[in-house]
Amino acid sequence: MINIDDPSKVDNTPALWRLGFRPFFLGGALLASLYIPLWLLTWFYPQYSSFSDSFWAQVVPLWWHPHEMLFGFAIAIVAGFLLTAVQNWTNQPGMKGNELILTFGCWLGARLLLLVPAMPSLWLAAGLDTAFLLLVAFKLWRSVYKVKQWRNSGFPIMLLVALVVNLVSYYALSQRDFTLSHQLWQGMLWWFALLITIIGGRVIPFFTAMRLQTTKPTPKPLIENSLLVFMILLVINGITGVLSDELEMGLLLAAAVLHLIRYSSWQGTKTLKEPMLWSLHIAYLCLPITLALLAINVDDANAYRHLLHLFAIATLAGMCLAMISRVSLGHTSRNIYQGPNMVLAFICLPLAAICRAIMPLAFPEWSQFWLWTAAGLWSLAFGLFVWHYAPILTRPRVDGRPG
């Protein structure tokens, strides 16, 4: 085994560039806290927005918002997590220094170029996004391949799938094909749900058992394998729309039931005194809840569109916030359960999900109020992370080790 944390070696790399979680967690959270209120300001009060008409003539708002939430915010968190986790999985050195600066620079460059009102910048942004995902996927594959750890080979493959979807989304924008882009966004939401199914199934019961000092529940192969198949089918159907409403309803309900059966053995009710645990459990539990609600409303396009935000905010963003709060402490050698108080931030996202997904359906006449309330709660959640964790992410580990 290679000792990747040799304390006798002095690492002169600036702390921010010592491991992937540092810049990507900070950059993704900062983007999240700013982009949602910016989106609503531009949508409802364009006269006060910093964006010009020429900007929206090139980058249509109904494309920009979901694209930047998925391929700006969420994929940055995924990249930071995987680039950090693969070092632990394979015992191979993680991405750092100039390689990490280049990879993060590609991600950041694409975000900035999409704010420039010129069509050539669109394809340059697409190129930078592609380079970013290729660099992350290649780093993961190289580490996995060196130790022949095929169990984790699916992650670089998933990133290549995301790369293709992203490129097609740029094409859809250039052709003003918003039916296609809508299908892509739905497929990517299920892509993230598949990732949460895989990673959440590994880490949530493990973290819970470790903290509660109990035995980790044994996964049931039939449930685990069936869930993977059903979630992959949701990704495919999200992009292609090949299933009838009846078949999609059955698929959604079956996935919801299996997720609930799986979750029932994870001892979630015993984590109520540990925010770093119950935040993960709430985020995951909202996945089967969303699946069930979508199944019930599969033939109601308006309700379906709103309810997708329940997953996007409560599960996807909730899981991101819980994981980056935990990983940032653990990988800087701080006590995970004695870090910054993030209870308010963890509560904000489920409340934001209810305001964005449920309340506009129940009280549509107050829709703008609910959207702004959800945006405020969302920005507060990620703003609190930036406030508490920016000093942690930009300083060396407290034990002096690399990373």
PDB file of N, CA and C in Angstrom, residues 106-183:
ATOM      1  N   CYS A 106     -11.551  24.838 -15.448  1.00  0.00           N
ATOM      2  CA  CYS A 106     -12.475  24.486 -16.539  1.00  0.00           C
ATOM      3  C   CYS A 106     -13.918  24.628 -16.079  1.00  0.00           C
ATOM      4  N   TRP A 107     -14.211  24.123 -14.880  1.00  0.00           N
ATOM      5  CA  TRP A 107     -15.573  24.247 -14.339  1.00  0.00           C
ATOM      6  C   TRP A 107     -15.946  25.713 -14.159  1.00  0.00           C
ATOM      7  N   LEU A 108     -15.066  26.481 -13.543  1.00  0.00           N
ATOM      8  CA  LEU A 108     -15.359  27.893 -13.276  1.00  0.00           C
ATOM      9  C   LEU A 108     -15.448  28.688 -14.571  1.00  0.00           C
ATOM     10  N   GLY A 109     -14.576  28.395 -15.519  1.00  0.00           N
ATOM     11  CA  GLY A 109     -14.594  29.116 -16.787  1.00  0.00           C
ATOM     12  C   GLY A 109     -15.911  28.938 -17.521  1.00  0.00           C
ATOM     13  N   ALA A 110     -16.444  27.715 -17.503  1.00  0.00           N
ATOM     14  CA  ALA A 110     -17.735  27.472 -18.151  1.00  0.00           C
ATOM     15  C   ALA A 110     -18.840  28.274 -17.483  1.00  0.00           C
ATOM     16  N   ARG A 111     -18.812  28.353 -16.154  1.00  0.00           N
ATOM     17  CA  ARG A 111     -19.837  29.122 -15.440  1.00  0.00           C
ATOM     18  C   ARG A 111     -19.767  30.598 -15.826  1.00  0.00           C
ATOM     19  N   LEU A 112     -18.562  31.148 -15.907  1.00  0.00           N
ATOM     20  CA  LEU A 112     -18.409  32.572 -16.220  1.00  0.00           C
ATOM     21  C   LEU A 112     -18.777  32.859 -17.674  1.00  0.00           C
ATOM     22  N   LEU A 113     -18.394  31.967 -18.572  1.00  0.00           N
ATOM     23  CA  LEU A 113     -18.682  32.201 -19.993  1.00  0.00           C
ATOM     24  C   LEU A 113     -20.182  32.183 -20.280  1.00  0.00           C
ATOM     25  N   LEU A 114     -20.929  31.417 -19.495  1.00  0.00           N
ATOM     26  CA  LEU A 114     -22.371  31.390 -19.702  1.00  0.00           C
ATOM     27  C   LEU A 114     -23.044  32.673 -19.240  1.00  0.00           C
ATOM     28  N   LEU A 115     -22.272  33.564 -18.650  1.00  0.00           N
ATOM     29  CA  LEU A 115     -22.793  34.886 -18.285  1.00  0.00           C
ATOM     30  C   LEU A 115     -22.410  35.946 -19.311  1.00  0.00           C
ATOM     31  N   VAL A 116     -21.726  35.538 -20.383  1.00  0.00           N
ATOM     32  CA  VAL A 116     -21.285  36.475 -21.415  1.00  0.00           C
ATOM     33  C   VAL A 116     -22.251  36.409 -22.591  1.00  0.00           C
ATOM     34  N   PRO A 117     -22.845  37.535 -22.985  1.00  0.00           N
ATOM     35  CA  PRO A 117     -23.864  37.517 -24.039  1.00  0.00           C
ATOM     36  C   PRO A 117     -23.275  37.448 -25.442  1.00  0.00           C
ATOM     37  N   ALA A 118     -22.623  36.353 -25.780  1.00  0.00           N
ATOM     38  CA  ALA A 118     -22.068  36.187 -27.128  1.00  0.00           C
ATOM     39  C   ALA A 118     -22.123  34.710 -27.492  1.00  0.00           C
ATOM     40  N   MET A 119     -22.667  34.394 -28.662  1.00  0.00           N
ATOM     41  CA  MET A 119     -22.845  33.006 -29.057  1.00  0.00           C
ATOM     42  C   MET A 119     -21.547  32.200 -29.097  1.00  0.00           C
ATOM     43  N   PRO A 120     -20.409  32.753 -29.565  1.00  0.00           N
ATOM     44  CA  PRO A 120     -19.184  31.935 -29.551  1.00  0.00           C
ATOM     45  C   PRO A 120     -18.826  31.419 -28.168  1.00  0.00           C
ATOM     46  N   SER A 121     -19.160  32.206 -27.124  1.00  0.00           N
ATOM     47  CA  SER A 121     -18.831  31.774 -25.768  1.00  0.00           C
ATOM     48  C   SER A 121     -19.611  30.527 -25.374  1.00  0.00           C
ATOM     49  N   LEU A 122     -20.767  30.287 -26.025  1.00  0.00           N
ATOM     50  CA  LEU A 122     -21.566  29.108 -25.707  1.00  0.00           C
ATOM     51  C   LEU A 122     -20.776  27.831 -25.961  1.00  0.00           C
ATOM     52  N   TRP A 123     -20.120  27.754 -27.117  1.00  0.00           N
ATOM     53  CA  TRP A 123     -19.389  26.540 -27.461  1.00  0.00           C
ATOM     54  C   TRP A 123     -18.062  26.454 -26.726  1.00  0.00           C
ATOM     55  N   LEU A 124     -17.489  27.600 -26.382  1.00  0.00           N
ATOM     56  CA  LEU A 124     -16.302  27.569 -25.541  1.00  0.00           C
ATOM     57  C   LEU A 124     -16.671  27.065 -24.147  1.00  0.00           C
ATOM     58  N   ALA A 125     -17.831  27.500 -23.644  1.00  0.00           N
ATOM     59  CA  ALA A 125     -18.319  26.996 -22.353  1.00  0.00           C
ATOM     60  C   ALA A 125     -18.546  25.493 -22.418  1.00  0.00           C
ATOM     61  N   ALA A 126     -19.128  25.028 -23.522  1.00  0.00           N
ATOM     62  CA  ALA A 126     -19.352  23.591 -23.693  1.00  0.00           C
ATOM     63  C   ALA A 126     -18.028  22.837 -23.688  1.00  0.00           C
ATOM     64  N   GLY A 127     -17.006  23.410 -24.343  1.00  0.00           N
ATOM     65  CA  GLY A 127     -15.694  22.775 -24.365  1.00  0.00           C
ATOM     66  C   GLY A 127     -15.064  22.696 -22.984  1.00  0.00           C
ATOM     67  N   LEU A 128     -15.193  23.768 -22.209  1.00  0.00           N
ATOM     68  CA  LEU A 128     -14.629  23.770 -20.860  1.00  0.00           C
ATOM     69  C   LEU A 128     -15.379  22.797 -19.951  1.00  0.00           C
ATOM     70  N   ASP A 129     -16.711  22.758 -20.070  1.00  0.00           N
ATOM     71  CA  ASP A 129     -17.490  21.787 -19.296  1.00  0.00           C
ATOM     72  C   ASP A 129     -17.072  20.360 -19.634  1.00  0.00           C
ATOM     73  N   THR A 130     -16.863  20.107 -20.923  1.00  0.00           N
ATOM     74  CA  THR A 130     -16.443  18.777 -21.363  1.00  0.00           C
ATOM     75  C   THR A 130     -15.069  18.427 -20.810  1.00  0.00           C
ATOM     76  N   ALA A 131     -14.142  19.382 -20.881  1.00  0.00           N
ATOM     77  CA  ALA A 131     -12.795  19.143 -20.357  1.00  0.00           C
ATOM     78  C   ALA A 131     -12.836  18.868 -18.857  1.00  0.00           C
ATOM     79  N   PHE A 132     -13.655  19.614 -18.132  1.00  0.00           N
ATOM     80  CA  PHE A 132     -13.794  19.410 -16.689  1.00  0.00           C
ATOM     81  C   PHE A 132     -14.241  17.990 -16.365  1.00  0.00           C
ATOM     82  N   LEU A 133     -15.310  17.525 -17.024  1.00  0.00           N
ATOM     83  CA  LEU A 133     -15.817  16.189 -16.744  1.00  0.00           C
ATOM     84  C   LEU A 133     -14.851  15.105 -17.201  1.00  0.00           C
ATOM     85  N   LEU A 134     -14.157  15.341 -18.320  1.00  0.00           N
ATOM     86  CA  LEU A 134     -13.162  14.370 -18.786  1.00  0.00           C
ATOM     87  C   LEU A 134     -12.012  14.245 -17.794  1.00  0.00           C
ATOM     88  N   LEU A 135     -11.537  15.365 -17.283  1.00  0.00           N
ATOM     89  CA  LEU A 135     -10.422  15.335 -16.332  1.00  0.00           C
ATOM     90  C   LEU A 135     -10.801  14.596 -15.058  1.00  0.00           C
ATOM     91  N   VAL A 136     -12.011  14.845 -14.557  1.00  0.00           N
ATOM     92  CA  VAL A 136     -12.456  14.152 -13.343  1.00  0.00           C
ATOM     93  C   VAL A 136     -12.624  12.659 -13.617  1.00  0.00           C
ATOM     94  N   ALA A 137     -13.285  12.315 -14.735  1.00  0.00           N
ATOM     95  CA  ALA A 137     -13.506  10.906 -15.065  1.00  0.00           C
ATOM     96  C   ALA A 137     -12.184  10.173 -15.263  1.00  0.00           C
ATOM     97  N   PHE A 138     -11.227  10.823 -15.942  1.00  0.00           N
ATOM     98  CA  PHE A 138      -9.936  10.180 -16.182  1.00  0.00           C
ATOM     99  C   PHE A 138      -9.181   9.944 -14.880  1.00  0.00           C
ATOM    100  N   LYS A 139      -9.223  10.915 -13.980  1.00  0.00           N
ATOM    101  CA  LYS A 139      -8.551  10.754 -12.691  1.00  0.00           C
ATOM    102  C   LYS A 139      -9.152   9.581 -11.917  1.00  0.00           C
ATOM    103  N   LEU A 140     -10.483   9.489 -11.907  1.00  0.00           N
ATOM    104  CA  LEU A 140     -11.134   8.379 -11.210  1.00  0.00           C
ATOM    105  C   LEU A 140     -10.764   7.053 -11.841  1.00  0.00           C
ATOM    106  N   TRP A 141     -10.826   6.996 -13.179  1.00  0.00           N
ATOM    107  CA  TRP A 141     -10.533   5.744 -13.875  1.00  0.00           C
ATOM    108  C   TRP A 141      -9.088   5.314 -13.657  1.00  0.00           C
ATOM    109  N   ARG A 142      -8.170   6.263 -13.716  1.00  0.00           N
ATOM    110  CA  ARG A 142      -6.752   5.932 -13.541  1.00  0.00           C
ATOM    111  C   ARG A 142      -6.504   5.344 -12.155  1.00  0.00           C
ATOM    112  N   SER A 143      -7.119   5.925 -11.137  1.00  0.00           N
ATOM    113  CA  SER A 143      -6.925   5.423  -9.773  1.00  0.00           C
ATOM    114  C   SER A 143      -7.541   4.042  -9.611  1.00  0.00           C
ATOM    115  N   VAL A 144      -8.750   3.860 -10.140  1.00  0.00           N
ATOM    116  CA  VAL A 144      -9.436   2.572 -10.040  1.00  0.00           C
ATOM    117  C   VAL A 144      -8.688   1.493 -10.817  1.00  0.00           C
ATOM    118  N   TYR A 145      -8.206   1.850 -12.002  1.00  0.00           N
ATOM    119  CA  TYR A 145      -7.532   0.877 -12.859  1.00  0.00           C
ATOM    120  C   TYR A 145      -6.215   0.390 -12.239  1.00  0.00           C
ATOM    121  N   LYS A 146      -5.488   1.294 -11.603  1.00  0.00           N
ATOM    122  CA  LYS A 146      -4.184   0.923 -11.041  1.00  0.00           C
ATOM    123  C   LYS A 146      -4.296  -0.185 -10.008  1.00  0.00           C
ATOM    124  N   VAL A 147      -5.383  -0.204  -9.283  1.00  0.00           N
ATOM    125  CA  VAL A 147      -5.546  -1.221  -8.237  1.00  0.00           C
ATOM    126  C   VAL A 147      -6.606  -2.247  -8.618  1.00  0.00           C
ATOM    127  N   LYS A 148      -7.086  -2.178  -9.876  1.00  0.00           N
ATOM    128  CA  LYS A 148      -8.086  -3.122 -10.391  1.00  0.00           C
ATOM    129  C   LYS A 148      -9.316  -3.198  -9.477  1.00  0.00           C
ATOM    130  N   GLN A 149      -9.755  -2.035  -9.019  1.00  0.00           N
ATOM    131  CA  GLN A 149     -10.898  -1.975  -8.108  1.00  0.00           C
ATOM    132  C   GLN A 149     -12.176  -1.749  -8.926  1.00  0.00           C
ATOM    133  N   TRP A 150     -12.611  -2.787  -9.610  1.00  0.00           N
ATOM    134  CA  TRP A 150     -13.687  -2.656 -10.587  1.00  0.00           C
ATOM    135  C   TRP A 150     -15.007  -2.283  -9.950  1.00  0.00           C
ATOM    136  N   ARG A 151     -15.139  -2.496  -8.659  1.00  0.00           N
ATOM    137  CA  ARG A 151     -16.389  -2.131  -7.969  1.00  0.00           C
ATOM    138  C   ARG A 151     -16.725  -0.657  -8.146  1.00  0.00           C
ATOM    139  N   ASN A 152     -15.685   0.181  -8.269  1.00  0.00           N
ATOM    140  CA  ASN A 152     -15.898   1.623  -8.390  1.00  0.00           C
ATOM    141  C   ASN A 152     -15.732   2.136  -9.818  1.00  0.00           C
ATOM    142  N   SER A 153     -15.648   1.223 -10.777  1.00  0.00           N
ATOM    143  CA  SER A 153     -15.456   1.648 -12.162  1.00  0.00           C
ATOM    144  C   SER A 153     -16.701   2.305 -12.751  1.00  0.00           C
ATOM    145  N   GLY A 154     -17.844   2.125 -12.105  1.00  0.00           N
ATOM    146  CA  GLY A 154     -19.071   2.727 -12.608  1.00  0.00           C
ATOM    147  C   GLY A 154     -19.096   4.239 -12.499  1.00  0.00           C
ATOM    148  N   PHE A 155     -18.323   4.793 -11.561  1.00  0.00           N
ATOM    149  CA  PHE A 155     -18.366   6.246 -11.365  1.00  0.00           C
ATOM    150  C   PHE A 155     -17.774   7.025 -12.545  1.00  0.00           C
ATOM    151  N   PRO A 156     -16.591   6.670 -13.056  1.00  0.00           N
ATOM    152  CA  PRO A 156     -16.135   7.377 -14.257  1.00  0.00           C
ATOM    153  C   PRO A 156     -17.051   7.163 -15.451  1.00  0.00           C
ATOM    154  N   ILE A 157     -17.665   5.984 -15.542  1.00  0.00           N
ATOM    155  CA  ILE A 157     -18.613   5.741 -16.635  1.00  0.00           C
ATOM    156  C   ILE A 157     -19.825   6.665 -16.497  1.00  0.00           C
ATOM    157  N   MET A 158     -20.322   6.826 -15.286  1.00  0.00           N
ATOM    158  CA  MET A 158     -21.445   7.736 -15.064  1.00  0.00           C
ATOM    159  C   MET A 158     -21.088   9.168 -15.420  1.00  0.00           C
ATOM    160  N   LEU A 159     -19.861   9.580 -15.135  1.00  0.00           N
ATOM    161  CA  LEU A 159     -19.441  10.936 -15.488  1.00  0.00           C
ATOM    162  C   LEU A 159     -19.382  11.117 -16.998  1.00  0.00           C
ATOM    163  N   LEU A 160     -18.986  10.075 -17.722  1.00  0.00           N
ATOM    164  CA  LEU A 160     -18.970  10.163 -19.183  1.00  0.00           C
ATOM    165  C   LEU A 160     -20.398  10.255 -19.726  1.00  0.00           C
ATOM    166  N   VAL A 161     -21.333   9.569 -19.100  1.00  0.00           N
ATOM    167  CA  VAL A 161     -22.740   9.710 -19.489  1.00  0.00           C
ATOM    168  C   VAL A 161     -23.205  11.148 -19.262  1.00  0.00           C
ATOM    169  N   ALA A 162     -22.844  11.713 -18.108  1.00  0.00           N
ATOM    170  CA  ALA A 162     -23.203  13.110 -17.824  1.00  0.00           C
ATOM    171  C   ALA A 162     -22.576  14.051 -18.841  1.00  0.00           C
ATOM    172  N   LEU A 163     -21.355  13.763 -19.252  1.00  0.00           N
ATOM    173  CA  LEU A 163     -20.665  14.578 -20.262  1.00  0.00           C
ATOM    174  C   LEU A 163     -21.465  14.607 -21.557  1.00  0.00           C
ATOM    175  N   VAL A 164     -21.927  13.443 -22.002  1.00  0.00           N
ATOM    176  CA  VAL A 164     -22.700  13.364 -23.251  1.00  0.00           C
ATOM    177  C   VAL A 164     -24.013  14.132 -23.111  1.00  0.00           C
ATOM    178  N   VAL A 165     -24.702  13.930 -21.987  1.00  0.00           N
ATOM    179  CA  VAL A 165     -25.962  14.641 -21.756  1.00  0.00           C
ATOM    180  C   VAL A 165     -25.732  16.147 -21.776  1.00  0.00           C
ATOM    181  N   ASN A 166     -24.645  16.598 -21.170  1.00  0.00           N
ATOM    182  CA  ASN A 166     -24.345  18.028 -21.127  1.00  0.00           C
ATOM    183  C   ASN A 166     -24.106  18.579 -22.530  1.00  0.00           C
ATOM    184  N   LEU A 167     -23.341  17.852 -23.332  1.00  0.00           N
ATOM    185  CA  LEU A 167     -23.093  18.303 -24.704  1.00  0.00           C
ATOM    186  C   LEU A 167     -24.391  18.392 -25.502  1.00  0.00           C
ATOM    187  N   VAL A 168     -25.259  17.408 -25.328  1.00  0.00           N
ATOM    188  CA  VAL A 168     -26.543  17.450 -26.034  1.00  0.00           C
ATOM    189  C   VAL A 168     -27.380  18.626 -25.543  1.00  0.00           C
ATOM    190  N   SER A 169     -27.238  18.968 -24.256  1.00  0.00           N
ATOM    191  CA  SER A 169     -27.993  20.115 -23.732  1.00  0.00           C
ATOM    192  C   SER A 169     -27.533  21.416 -24.374  1.00  0.00           C
ATOM    193  N   TYR A 170     -26.244  21.554 -24.641  1.00  0.00           N
ATOM    194  CA  TYR A 170     -25.744  22.738 -25.354  1.00  0.00           C
ATOM    195  C   TYR A 170     -26.295  22.760 -26.780  1.00  0.00           C
ATOM    196  N   TYR A 171     -26.351  21.590 -27.395  1.00  0.00           N
ATOM    197  CA  TYR A 171     -26.932  21.507 -28.737  1.00  0.00           C
ATOM    198  C   TYR A 171     -28.407  21.917 -28.705  1.00  0.00           C
ATOM    199  N   ALA A 172     -29.133  21.438 -27.696  1.00  0.00           N
ATOM    200  CA  ALA A 172     -30.548  21.792 -27.575  1.00  0.00           C
ATOM    201  C   ALA A 172     -30.725  23.294 -27.436  1.00  0.00           C
ATOM    202  N   LEU A 173     -29.852  23.935 -26.668  1.00  0.00           N
ATOM    203  CA  LEU A 173     -29.917  25.387 -26.532  1.00  0.00           C
ATOM    204  C   LEU A 173     -29.656  26.075 -27.864  1.00  0.00           C
ATOM    205  N   SER A 174     -28.643  25.619 -28.582  1.00  0.00           N
ATOM    206  CA  SER A 174     -28.305  26.249 -29.862  1.00  0.00           C
ATOM    207  C   SER A 174     -29.433  26.110 -30.878  1.00  0.00           C
ATOM    208  N   GLN A 175     -30.212  25.018 -30.750  1.00  0.00           N
ATOM    209  CA  GLN A 175     -31.330  24.781 -31.673  1.00  0.00           C
ATOM    210  C   GLN A 175     -32.665  25.278 -31.105  1.00  0.00           C
ATOM    211  N   ARG A 176     -32.622  25.823 -29.908  1.00  0.00           N
ATOM    212  CA  ARG A 176     -33.838  26.262 -29.217  1.00  0.00           C
ATOM    213  C   ARG A 176     -34.851  25.120 -29.094  1.00  0.00           C
ATOM    214  N   ASP A 177     -34.337  23.926 -28.852  1.00  0.00           N
ATOM    215  CA  ASP A 177     -35.179  22.749 -28.683  1.00  0.00           C
ATOM    216  C   ASP A 177     -35.377  22.513 -27.187  1.00  0.00           C
ATOM    217  N   PHE A 178     -36.369  23.171 -26.612  1.00  0.00           N
ATOM    218  CA  PHE A 178     -36.542  23.119 -25.171  1.00  0.00           C
ATOM    219  C   PHE A 178     -37.336  21.897 -24.723  1.00  0.00           C
ATOM    220  N   THR A 179     -37.963  21.228 -25.644  1.00  0.00           N
ATOM    221  CA  THR A 179     -38.536  19.914 -25.320  1.00  0.00           C
ATOM    222  C   THR A 179     -37.411  18.923 -25.022  1.00  0.00           C
ATOM    223  N   LEU A 180     -36.394  18.934 -25.869  1.00  0.00           N
ATOM    224  CA  LEU A 180     -35.236  18.068 -25.647  1.00  0.00           C
ATOM    225  C   LEU A 180     -34.516  18.432 -24.362  1.00  0.00           C
ATOM    226  N   SER A 181     -34.286  19.722 -24.133  1.00  0.00           N
ATOM    227  CA  SER A 181     -33.553  20.113 -22.923  1.00  0.00           C
ATOM    228  C   SER A 181     -34.335  19.736 -21.667  1.00  0.00           C
ATOM    229  N   HIS A 182     -35.661  19.850 -21.702  1.00  0.00           N
ATOM    230  CA  HIS A 182     -36.473  19.451 -20.547  1.00  0.00           C
ATOM    231  C   HIS A 182     -36.303  17.961 -20.261  1.00  0.00           C
ATOM    232  N   GLN A 183     -36.275  17.150 -21.297  1.00  0.00           N
ATOM    233  CA  GLN A 183     -36.066  15.708 -21.115  1.00  0.00           C
ATOM    234  C   GLN A 183     -34.679  15.434 -20.529  1.00  0.00           C
TER     235      GLN A 183
END
